[in-house]
XYZ file of C-alpha atoms in Angstrom:
653
model
C 43.559 -24.516 -0.180
C 42.975 -24.758 3.501
C 41.334 -21.765 4.953
C 42.883 -21.826 8.370
C 46.317 -21.159 7.048
C 46.140 -17.409 6.733
C 44.888 -15.727 9.832
C 45.275 -12.207 8.592
C 42.300 -10.548 6.630
C 42.649 -11.055 2.974
C 40.988 -9.962 -0.215
C 41.052 -12.681 -2.785
C 42.402 -12.662 -6.252
C 44.281 -9.391 -6.604
C 47.953 -9.516 -7.324
C 49.415 -8.383 -4.010
C 49.675 -11.015 -1.292
C 50.592 -8.459 1.382
C 46.978 -8.056 2.363
C 46.181 -11.633 3.134
C 44.596 -11.062 6.459
C 42.129 -13.114 8.500
C 39.963 -14.851 6.048
C 39.600 -17.979 4.050
C 42.920 -18.772 2.416
C 41.390 -21.293 0.116
C 39.235 -18.571 -1.359
C 42.351 -16.510 -1.857
C 44.137 -19.566 -3.149
C 41.423 -20.084 -5.725
C 41.735 -16.663 -7.326
C 45.514 -16.662 -6.991
C 45.580 -19.952 -8.877
C 43.254 -18.568 -11.545
C 45.363 -15.457 -11.992
C 48.628 -17.396 -12.122
C 47.301 -19.925 -14.595
C 45.750 -17.176 -16.688
C 49.105 -15.502 -17.151
C 50.622 -18.797 -18.307
C 47.775 -19.985 -20.537
C 46.270 -16.858 -22.071
C 44.924 -18.546 -25.164
C 42.687 -20.764 -23.122
C 41.757 -18.368 -20.345
C 40.759 -15.470 -22.533
C 38.664 -17.580 -24.845
C 37.038 -19.940 -22.371
C 37.168 -18.118 -19.066
C 40.190 -19.807 -17.577
C 39.918 -23.476 -16.748
C 42.628 -23.093 -14.176
C 41.410 -24.114 -10.801
C 40.643 -27.743 -11.369
C 43.923 -28.563 -13.012
C 46.363 -26.973 -10.616
C 48.606 -28.688 -8.144
C 45.901 -28.558 -5.486
C 45.215 -25.848 -2.969
C 48.806 -25.611 -1.872
C 49.483 -23.666 -5.053
C 48.657 -20.642 -2.923
C 51.917 -21.281 -1.180
C 53.811 -22.116 -4.343
C 52.871 -19.349 -6.742
C 54.719 -16.111 -7.402
C 51.947 -13.607 -6.972
C 54.216 -10.935 -5.505
C 56.274 -11.051 -8.675
C 53.091 -10.686 -10.681
C 52.132 -7.711 -8.499
C 55.429 -6.018 -9.255
C 54.935 -6.708 -12.956
C 51.463 -5.179 -12.763
C 52.881 -2.117 -11.006
C 55.448 -1.805 -13.781
C 52.747 -2.153 -16.437
C 50.733 0.620 -14.782
C 53.833 2.833 -14.608
C 54.430 2.432 -18.355
C 50.896 3.254 -19.475
C 52.026 6.262 -21.508
C 54.736 4.216 -23.191
C 52.170 1.545 -24.114
C 49.859 4.139 -25.645
C 52.738 5.589 -27.631
C 53.823 2.130 -28.798
C 50.261 1.328 -29.803
C 50.028 4.441 -31.976
C 53.369 3.642 -33.591
C 52.260 0.097 -34.325
C 48.989 1.371 -35.810
C 50.974 3.633 -38.087
C 53.310 0.796 -39.054
C 50.351 -1.412 -39.930
C 48.690 1.137 -42.175
C 52.011 1.961 -43.807
C 52.549 -1.737 -44.374
C 49.190 -1.786 -46.140
C 50.328 1.301 -48.025
C 53.445 -0.366 -49.440
C 53.263 -0.116 -53.238
C 54.167 -3.762 -53.729
C 51.412 -5.027 -51.404
C 48.659 -6.905 -53.192
C 45.025 -6.878 -52.136
C 44.199 -9.493 -49.550
C 40.977 -10.447 -51.282
C 42.771 -11.720 -54.393
C 45.265 -14.529 -55.016
C 48.845 -13.401 -54.477
C 50.612 -12.485 -57.749
C 54.007 -10.951 -58.230
C 53.468 -7.413 -59.488
C 55.841 -4.625 -60.414
C 56.198 -1.671 -58.073
C 53.432 0.882 -58.540
C 54.076 4.510 -57.653
C 51.319 6.870 -56.537
C 50.177 8.980 -59.471
C 50.134 12.783 -59.316
C 46.776 14.136 -58.162
C 45.932 15.591 -61.589
C 46.375 12.149 -63.166
C 44.176 10.243 -60.711
C 40.934 8.744 -62.111
C 37.918 10.999 -61.897
C 35.148 8.911 -60.415
C 31.965 9.505 -58.431
C 28.590 7.841 -57.930
C 27.299 9.145 -61.235
C 30.195 7.827 -63.334
C 31.280 4.622 -61.619
C 28.554 2.539 -63.245
C 29.954 3.452 -66.672
C 33.270 1.737 -65.932
C 34.113 -1.840 -66.906
C 35.106 -4.353 -64.252
C 38.755 -4.101 -65.287
C 38.669 -0.301 -65.173
C 37.120 -0.421 -61.711
C 39.929 -2.657 -60.458
C 42.623 -0.472 -61.959
C 41.046 2.773 -60.680
C 40.565 1.259 -57.203
C 44.233 0.267 -57.009
C 45.430 3.728 -58.057
C 43.107 5.460 -55.606
C 44.149 3.173 -52.774
C 47.857 3.842 -53.423
C 47.175 7.576 -53.422
C 45.178 7.222 -50.245
C 48.028 5.364 -48.584
C 50.432 8.141 -49.514
C 48.082 10.789 -48.151
C 47.765 8.820 -44.929
C 51.537 8.592 -44.628
C 51.680 12.371 -45.065
C 49.018 12.711 -42.316
C 46.624 14.272 -44.826
C 43.804 12.269 -43.325
C 40.846 14.059 -44.913
C 42.404 13.706 -48.356
C 43.072 10.019 -47.658
C 39.453 9.549 -46.556
C 38.222 11.018 -49.853
C 40.560 8.816 -51.902
C 39.649 5.621 -50.025
C 35.987 6.543 -50.465
C 36.413 6.715 -54.233
C 38.329 3.411 -54.192
C 35.389 1.847 -52.362
C 33.015 3.166 -55.049
C 35.055 1.324 -57.633
C 35.516 -1.833 -55.602
C 34.126 -2.432 -52.078
C 37.159 -4.051 -50.480
C 37.759 -4.753 -46.770
C 41.249 -3.220 -46.988
C 39.862 0.076 -48.274
C 37.289 0.261 -45.479
C 39.872 -0.636 -42.874
C 42.352 1.950 -44.162
C 39.688 4.651 -44.175
C 38.833 3.593 -40.630
C 42.490 4.154 -39.733
C 42.117 7.753 -40.926
C 39.026 8.268 -38.797
C 40.931 6.658 -35.936
C 43.693 9.255 -36.293
C 41.028 11.997 -36.196
C 39.290 10.472 -33.163
C 35.995 9.986 -35.039
C 35.186 6.712 -33.299
C 31.652 6.173 -34.599
C 32.937 6.363 -38.161
C 35.729 3.945 -37.282
C 33.056 1.510 -36.125
C 31.039 1.992 -39.324
C 33.973 1.360 -41.676
C 35.485 -1.558 -39.755
C 32.044 -3.152 -39.540
C 31.801 -2.887 -43.337
C 35.263 -4.439 -43.669
C 34.350 -7.317 -41.343
C 31.128 -7.917 -43.252
C 33.290 -8.543 -46.319
C 35.926 -10.570 -44.429
C 34.770 -11.932 -41.081
C 38.319 -12.906 -40.081
C 39.996 -9.607 -40.888
C 42.059 -9.276 -37.699
C 43.252 -5.726 -38.308
C 39.682 -4.485 -38.754
C 38.525 -6.337 -35.655
C 41.281 -4.728 -33.596
C 40.518 -1.270 -34.955
C 36.829 -1.633 -34.222
C 37.609 -2.954 -30.724
C 39.787 0.085 -30.084
C 36.983 2.386 -31.242
C 34.444 0.593 -29.061
C 36.756 1.044 -26.104
C 36.995 4.790 -26.728
C 33.184 4.876 -26.917
C 33.106 2.991 -23.581
C 31.280 0.100 -25.230
C 33.518 -2.303 -23.354
C 31.591 -5.529 -23.836
C 31.623 -5.080 -27.615
C 35.323 -4.225 -27.548
C 35.997 -7.355 -25.502
C 34.130 -9.499 -28.016
C 36.144 -8.144 -30.951
C 39.511 -8.478 -29.226
C 38.651 -12.039 -28.187
C 37.648 -13.010 -31.729
C 40.850 -11.408 -33.004
C 42.940 -13.423 -30.561
C 41.292 -16.685 -31.564
C 41.719 -16.012 -35.291
C 45.361 -15.068 -34.713
C 45.948 -18.110 -32.447
C 46.930 -15.744 -29.635
C 50.200 -14.795 -31.313
C 49.527 -11.070 -30.833
C 50.444 -10.210 -27.241
C 48.983 -6.719 -27.569
C 45.544 -8.096 -28.431
C 45.747 -10.621 -25.605
C 46.652 -7.847 -23.174
C 43.706 -5.861 -24.497
C 41.404 -8.757 -23.650
C 42.807 -8.809 -20.141
C 42.357 -5.056 -19.785
C 38.805 -5.134 -21.140
C 37.816 -8.036 -18.913
C 38.848 -5.958 -15.946
C 37.060 -2.833 -17.197
C 33.808 -4.678 -17.799
C 34.101 -6.458 -14.467
C 34.911 -3.252 -12.583
C 31.854 -1.480 -13.982
C 29.599 -4.362 -12.978
C 31.334 -4.733 -9.607
C 30.570 -1.132 -8.708
C 26.908 -1.705 -9.493
C 26.889 -4.875 -7.390
C 28.579 -3.163 -4.447
C 26.100 -0.288 -4.469
C 23.201 -2.665 -3.949
C 25.049 -5.386 -2.053
C 23.797 -6.251 1.390
C 26.584 -6.587 3.944
C 26.379 -10.109 5.285
C 28.594 -12.780 6.724
C 30.453 -15.090 4.348
C 30.049 -18.858 4.408
C 30.263 -20.817 7.694
C 33.417 -22.456 6.343
C 35.019 -19.045 5.883
C 33.973 -17.772 9.317
C 34.986 -20.965 11.124
C 38.425 -21.019 9.543
C 39.013 -17.402 10.444
C 37.935 -17.819 14.054
C 40.012 -20.918 14.609
C 43.156 -19.173 13.406
C 43.238 -17.969 17.022
C 43.850 -20.415 19.840
C 40.665 -21.518 21.574
C 40.209 -19.745 24.884
C 37.490 -20.007 27.521
C 34.958 -17.157 27.727
C 35.897 -14.279 30.027
C 35.161 -15.095 33.632
C 31.512 -14.312 34.323
C 30.361 -14.966 30.730
C 30.484 -18.765 30.885
C 27.524 -20.742 29.623
C 26.570 -21.512 33.248
C 26.590 -17.838 34.278
C 23.169 -16.515 35.241
C 22.738 -13.367 33.180
C 19.592 -11.607 32.005
C 19.438 -11.739 28.201
C 17.951 -8.247 28.288
C 21.296 -6.833 29.433
C 24.490 -6.126 27.519
C 26.389 -8.795 29.425
C 23.606 -11.276 28.818
C 23.780 -10.639 25.087
C 27.543 -11.215 25.125
C 26.915 -14.625 26.674
C 24.211 -15.397 24.088
C 26.578 -14.409 21.277
C 29.389 -16.650 22.543
C 27.058 -19.650 22.806
C 25.698 -19.056 19.281
C 29.217 -18.672 17.890
C 30.227 -22.071 19.289
C 27.697 -23.857 17.025
C 29.800 -23.019 13.949
C 26.765 -22.868 11.699
C 25.517 -20.107 9.429
C 22.518 -19.357 11.641
C 24.714 -19.496 14.724
C 27.172 -16.954 13.343
C 24.369 -14.601 12.268
C 22.836 -14.856 15.727
C 26.198 -14.203 17.366
C 26.802 -11.122 15.232
C 23.375 -9.718 16.128
C 23.973 -10.404 19.832
C 27.315 -8.570 19.871
C 25.663 -5.582 18.164
C 22.842 -5.683 20.713
C 25.250 -5.934 23.641
C 26.887 -2.636 22.751
C 23.508 -1.011 22.114
C 22.323 -2.025 25.599
C 25.579 -0.943 27.213
C 26.426 -1.292 30.925
C 29.101 -3.831 30.014
C 31.564 -2.943 32.745
C 34.839 -4.842 32.449
C 33.615 -6.601 29.295
C 33.283 -3.469 27.144
C 36.689 -3.905 25.445
C 35.855 -7.552 24.743
C 32.488 -6.531 23.270
C 34.159 -4.121 20.844
C 36.616 -6.856 19.887
C 33.811 -9.269 19.027
C 31.702 -6.722 17.160
C 34.790 -5.596 15.237
C 35.533 -9.204 14.328
C 32.111 -9.760 12.803
C 32.123 -6.364 11.123
C 35.337 -7.370 9.390
C 33.796 -10.659 8.331
C 30.861 -8.729 6.824
C 33.312 -6.581 4.861
C 32.772 -3.435 6.947
C 36.490 -2.815 7.267
C 36.524 0.835 8.346
C 33.958 0.201 11.102
C 35.840 -2.914 12.160
C 39.075 -0.949 12.468
C 37.322 1.654 14.615
C 35.933 -1.039 16.939
C 39.320 -2.717 17.330
C 40.956 0.633 18.106
C 38.341 1.261 20.788
C 38.965 -2.219 22.177
C 42.719 -1.698 22.609
C 42.109 1.598 24.389
C 39.599 0.060 26.780
C 41.460 -3.198 27.384
C 45.110 -3.143 26.225
C 45.691 -6.577 27.763
C 43.395 -8.111 25.143
C 46.221 -8.796 22.684
C 43.872 -10.318 20.124
C 42.565 -6.817 19.346
C 46.076 -5.622 18.465
C 46.579 -8.661 16.234
C 43.302 -8.161 14.401
C 43.960 -4.450 13.987
C 47.347 -5.234 12.436
C 45.462 -7.329 9.935
C 43.028 -4.530 9.213
C 45.807 -2.041 8.470
C 47.039 -4.340 5.736
C 43.517 -5.011 4.468
C 42.814 -1.318 4.004
C 46.202 -0.794 2.380
C 45.345 -3.514 -0.121
C 42.168 -1.718 -1.089
C 44.035 1.541 -1.701
C 46.471 -0.261 -3.992
C 43.630 -1.904 -5.862
C 41.994 1.485 -6.442
C 45.375 2.933 -7.518
C 45.197 5.471 -4.692
C 48.448 4.207 -3.227
C 51.565 2.612 -4.628
C 52.778 -0.798 -3.496
C 55.892 0.824 -1.991
C 53.872 3.348 0.030
C 51.502 0.628 1.185
C 54.354 -1.641 2.234
C 55.981 1.150 4.189
C 52.958 2.784 5.820
C 50.621 -0.095 6.457
C 53.314 -2.591 7.286
C 54.753 -0.184 9.851
C 51.323 0.212 11.418
C 50.883 -3.568 11.537
C 54.368 -4.096 12.982
C 53.629 -1.469 15.624
C 50.484 -3.347 16.649
C 52.433 -6.585 17.030
C 54.993 -4.728 19.171
C 52.259 -3.292 21.388
C 50.739 -6.733 21.763
C 54.094 -8.134 22.897
C 54.437 -5.317 25.412
C 51.209 -6.568 26.956
C 52.126 -10.268 26.884
C 55.295 -11.417 25.142
C 54.375 -15.028 25.975
C 51.173 -14.990 23.902
C 51.763 -17.564 21.130
C 49.032 -16.039 18.927
C 51.190 -12.956 18.400
C 54.050 -14.958 16.906
C 51.747 -17.158 14.843
C 50.026 -14.193 13.212
C 53.244 -12.272 12.743
C 54.633 -15.380 11.062
C 51.671 -15.233 8.703
C 52.603 -11.674 7.791
C 56.201 -12.729 7.073
C 54.937 -15.650 5.035
C 52.680 -13.493 2.884
C 55.574 -11.103 2.245
C 57.780 -14.017 1.175
C 60.040 -13.734 4.218
C 60.042 -17.461 4.841
C 63.044 -17.679 7.162
C 61.473 -15.092 9.480
C 58.115 -16.846 9.201
C 59.665 -20.176 10.200
C 61.257 -18.583 13.269
C 57.948 -17.124 14.430
C 56.034 -20.356 13.782
C 58.620 -22.215 15.829
C 58.372 -19.615 18.614
C 54.599 -20.061 18.622
C 55.080 -23.833 18.893
C 57.587 -23.442 21.741
C 55.035 -21.400 23.695
C 52.111 -23.730 22.961
C 52.668 -27.087 21.277
C 48.939 -27.862 21.292
C 47.917 -25.401 18.559
C 47.941 -27.485 15.401
C 48.064 -24.690 12.861
C 51.508 -23.531 13.963
C 52.828 -27.005 13.134
C 50.959 -27.125 9.829
C 52.126 -23.714 8.713
C 55.705 -24.515 9.681
C 55.506 -27.565 7.422
C 54.051 -25.490 4.584
C 56.798 -22.880 5.012
C 59.468 -25.571 4.820
C 57.822 -26.848 1.647
C 57.814 -23.341 0.192
C 61.517 -22.991 0.991
C 62.259 -26.180 -0.936
C 62.934 -28.333 2.127
C 60.553 -31.070 0.985
C 61.996 -33.780 3.261
C 61.759 -31.502 6.319
C 58.226 -30.511 5.398
C 57.056 -34.096 5.014
C 58.722 -35.007 8.314
C 56.946 -32.117 10.031
C 53.594 -33.300 8.699
C 54.185 -36.927 9.674
C 55.121 -35.813 13.175
C 52.052 -33.564 13.321
C 49.768 -36.410 12.256
C 51.251 -38.569 15.004
C 50.626 -35.889 17.635
C 47.227 -34.733 16.308
C 45.848 -37.936 14.845
C 42.227 -37.013 15.615
C 42.269 -33.562 13.982
C 40.972 -33.518 10.371
C 42.807 -30.366 9.317
C 46.265 -31.943 9.377
C 45.147 -34.684 6.978
C 43.637 -32.102 4.624
C 46.813 -30.002 4.554
C 49.072 -33.005 4.183
C 46.895 -34.228 1.335
C 47.400 -30.920 -0.441
C 51.165 -31.263 -0.359
C 50.937 -34.855 -1.555
C 48.681 -33.755 -4.398
C 51.168 -31.069 -5.358
C 53.727 -33.882 -5.713
C 51.212 -35.832 -7.854
C 50.937 -38.591 -5.273
C 47.263 -38.883 -6.065
C 46.295 -42.059 -4.271
C 47.962 -41.013 -1.015
C 46.434 -37.537 -1.250
C 42.915 -38.899 -1.754
C 43.337 -41.207 1.235
C 44.228 -38.207 3.389
C 41.246 -36.225 2.104
C 38.936 -39.177 2.822
C 40.271 -39.384 6.367
C 39.669 -35.657 6.853
C 36.107 -35.959 5.518
C 35.237 -38.825 7.874
C 36.650 -36.980 10.880
C 34.731 -33.840 9.936
C 31.508 -35.866 9.811
C 32.137 -37.371 13.236
C 33.338 -34.275 15.064
C 31.353 -31.458 13.392
C 28.213 -32.907 11.799
C 26.435 -29.524 11.721
C 29.402 -27.344 10.903
C 31.509 -29.560 8.684
C 34.481 -27.996 6.891
C 33.873 -28.740 3.209
C 37.413 -28.063 1.993
C 38.513 -31.739 2.054
C 35.560 -32.544 -0.230
C 36.642 -29.878 -2.706
C 40.276 -30.977 -2.529
C 39.236 -34.539 -3.290
C 37.222 -33.288 -6.258
C 40.311 -31.522 -7.590
C 42.428 -34.627 -7.040
C 40.015 -36.896 -8.901
C 39.820 -34.523 -11.813
C 43.554 -33.974 -12.013
C 44.329 -37.671 -11.677
C 41.570 -39.408 -13.623
C 39.623 -36.600 -15.336
C 36.652 -37.939 -13.345
C 34.194 -35.103 -13.959
C 31.175 -36.964 -12.642
C 32.588 -37.774 -9.228
C 34.248 -34.357 -8.909
C 30.903 -32.663 -9.616
C 29.166 -34.848 -7.030
C 31.695 -33.856 -4.377
C 31.282 -30.147 -5.167
C 27.495 -30.485 -5.086
C 27.765 -32.217 -1.723
C 29.945 -29.384 -0.430
C 27.345 -26.862 -1.611
C 24.531 -28.728 0.123
C 26.486 -28.552 3.375
C 27.635 -24.960 2.843
C 25.670 -23.182 0.062
C 27.679 -19.992 0.596
C 31.087 -21.601 0.048
C 32.636 -19.568 -2.743
C 35.427 -22.094 -3.297
C 32.929 -24.849 -4.030
C 30.970 -22.531 -6.345
C 34.027 -21.457 -8.342
C 35.393 -24.992 -8.544
C 32.038 -26.176 -9.854
C 32.168 -23.449 -12.494
C 35.559 -24.676 -13.648
C 34.443 -28.301 -13.818
C 31.438 -27.358 -15.937
C 33.577 -25.213 -18.204
C 36.014 -28.069 -18.741
C 33.129 -30.162 -20.015
C 31.971 -27.478 -22.412
C 28.893 -26.671 -20.308
C 29.532 -22.976 -20.750
C 26.041 -21.662 -19.975
C 25.904 -23.561 -16.689
C 29.447 -22.496 -15.820
C 28.488 -18.852 -16.334
C 25.781 -19.122 -13.663
C 28.300 -20.424 -11.153
C 30.843 -17.706 -11.957
C 28.151 -15.072 -11.407
C 27.215 -16.752 -8.128
C 30.879 -16.592 -7.075
C 30.773 -12.836 -7.673
C 27.687 -12.550 -5.471
C 29.479 -14.368 -2.656
C 32.629 -12.230 -2.843
C 33.230 -9.755 -0.042
C 35.349 -6.933 -1.464
C 35.539 -5.025 -4.738
C 38.756 -6.785 -5.738
C 37.203 -10.189 -5.113
C 34.060 -9.307 -7.066
C 36.121 -8.022 -10.003
C 38.093 -11.263 -10.149
C 34.960 -13.389 -10.107
C 33.253 -11.223 -12.717
C 36.329 -11.293 -14.953
C 35.906 -15.024 -15.332
C 32.164 -14.648 -15.732
C 32.693 -12.100 -18.508
C 35.277 -14.298 -20.215
C 32.772 -17.147 -20.151
C 30.002 -14.906 -21.469
C 32.314 -13.706 -24.233
C 32.998 -17.281 -25.288
C 29.272 -17.811 -25.755
C 28.975 -14.615 -27.788
C 31.979 -15.485 -29.957
C 30.519 -18.904 -30.710
C 27.178 -17.330 -31.597
C 28.554 -14.497 -33.718
C 31.491 -16.397 -35.241
C 30.447 -20.065 -35.310
C 33.429 -20.936 -37.491
C 35.727 -20.100 -34.554
C 34.220 -22.690 -32.195
C 36.162 -25.559 -33.737
C 39.320 -23.473 -33.676
C 38.913 -23.042 -29.924
C 38.758 -26.794 -29.529
C 41.874 -27.167 -31.629
C 43.758 -24.820 -29.323
C 42.874 -26.944 -26.306
C 40.462 -24.279 -25.190
C 37.426 -26.461 -24.958
C 37.136 -29.660 -23.017
C 40.083 -30.900 -21.021
C 42.638 -28.115 -21.174
C 46.321 -28.789 -20.559
C 47.629 -29.702 -17.129
C 49.171 -27.009 -14.993
C 52.456 -28.562 -13.986
């Protein structure tokens, strides 16, 4: 959950970890945890918006999950889209034919053993219309309806859909039955007359509010009419009624959640102001690089006119050192101003590096890549620009995959080669720069190449033992590889050598929490919080507070204290998306669905990329759907509780 751990820019919550580039890993961890838990607990997630985050094995789940495997599965699912459509049509046919079986009794009546009834020849079918139906007795109506339905089923099986529609219509005249409406809807479905499908399935549901087949048919029609929210509601209700035994319906919920979220995400992006993320996010990204003094001549003591480009560079560096939201905004504006004023001399490459850094943080990836490319041309010795550009190549590749403009294989080959080339060029400039090996190790780690990652982390440590994150990430990598004893030893040694640095206690606490050593974990989080207060009172990292909230919930189900900690984190850093999303989960666990929805929507507002926004909105839409299901189908609310989908869902591990 610790943000410093991934120094390569990353979009949160999509399935492919390759793009985890400089950004807040805890944010990524959050959506990775949600996605992983969702795949394992569909019944709960789809009906109550996924109560995952607060009941996972702490933030370190980011390092423990199998998101690359999920990415490959998603790629496979996309590749088999035609097969799925074909299978769906076959299943639809099987269902209607099952209804058409002569021995099948009507669902609205008690089950009785009846002899096989064959469809009668057309000339022997009852003659009935609106003018004659009222003359029939109740028994005659039942008998006529049965004969007409059987004939309709046969016509459907013969693909004589218009004939079947007429026969089902006459059956309905004799006896309005949900099966007859649903079967006629199946005929309209085969003809692609979606509005009529909606009309007939709605009539069927009015007669039987828990008629799953009709709900699924109406949902399918709504989807074809691009009425995605209504389709989502029907599929969700169907899943709840069917206790989530139908994988196809559950997958439809997942698909619809994404469709609804994507449509809303596009609207949000069109009007979204590009701005910096939370101070926690920015701080953790910046400190993934070793601290270095300002370039000679730009020190705080240097006498420079603030009306010059060089003066603005100095102003920006001073503002950046405050590690506050206002400070970062001021720094970003100063770096923009410096390049506008020009006359930067030897600092021009550095200026492009800094502007590119803040452009990336604002989500302006293409402009950031252009600035970093200019920086390496002007000042090749500034290896940090090569490292950041390597990150950007992967970031942009991630976006192409998300938009289905590029396959995972192509992205891995093209963008990884570009990133690897940047690392090679950086080493040509200075093969003793430990940052190169640390960030390359991060790339290996994200790709699941843990042995290679461990080698590069160790190389980074050999070149500079004073950079704490190399030690921490080495310990995490050992943990990921299953070397628990080695990992714990690495962390104990790191605490001994960096006993005044809060981050090591936070990370160590995460691993302890993953092992369910709750008391020890909370002690480490408390230590991290106290150190943060003492060393960075204005720019405190709120992640230890959130981790402690997760620990208290997971250990003692202490909602009240967990909420207080999240609220405290949000007072310190109102833009912290991790705190917002965690708060949403806590509220959802307590059944405070309306309040949870507000926090999920806020998480979407704070997201930086389309993929991140879609993930946040997916959970918001799932939460909204729960409210609508409870309102439209109040009898299903208790069933949700019975499934464990309400308060206090099952533990993750």
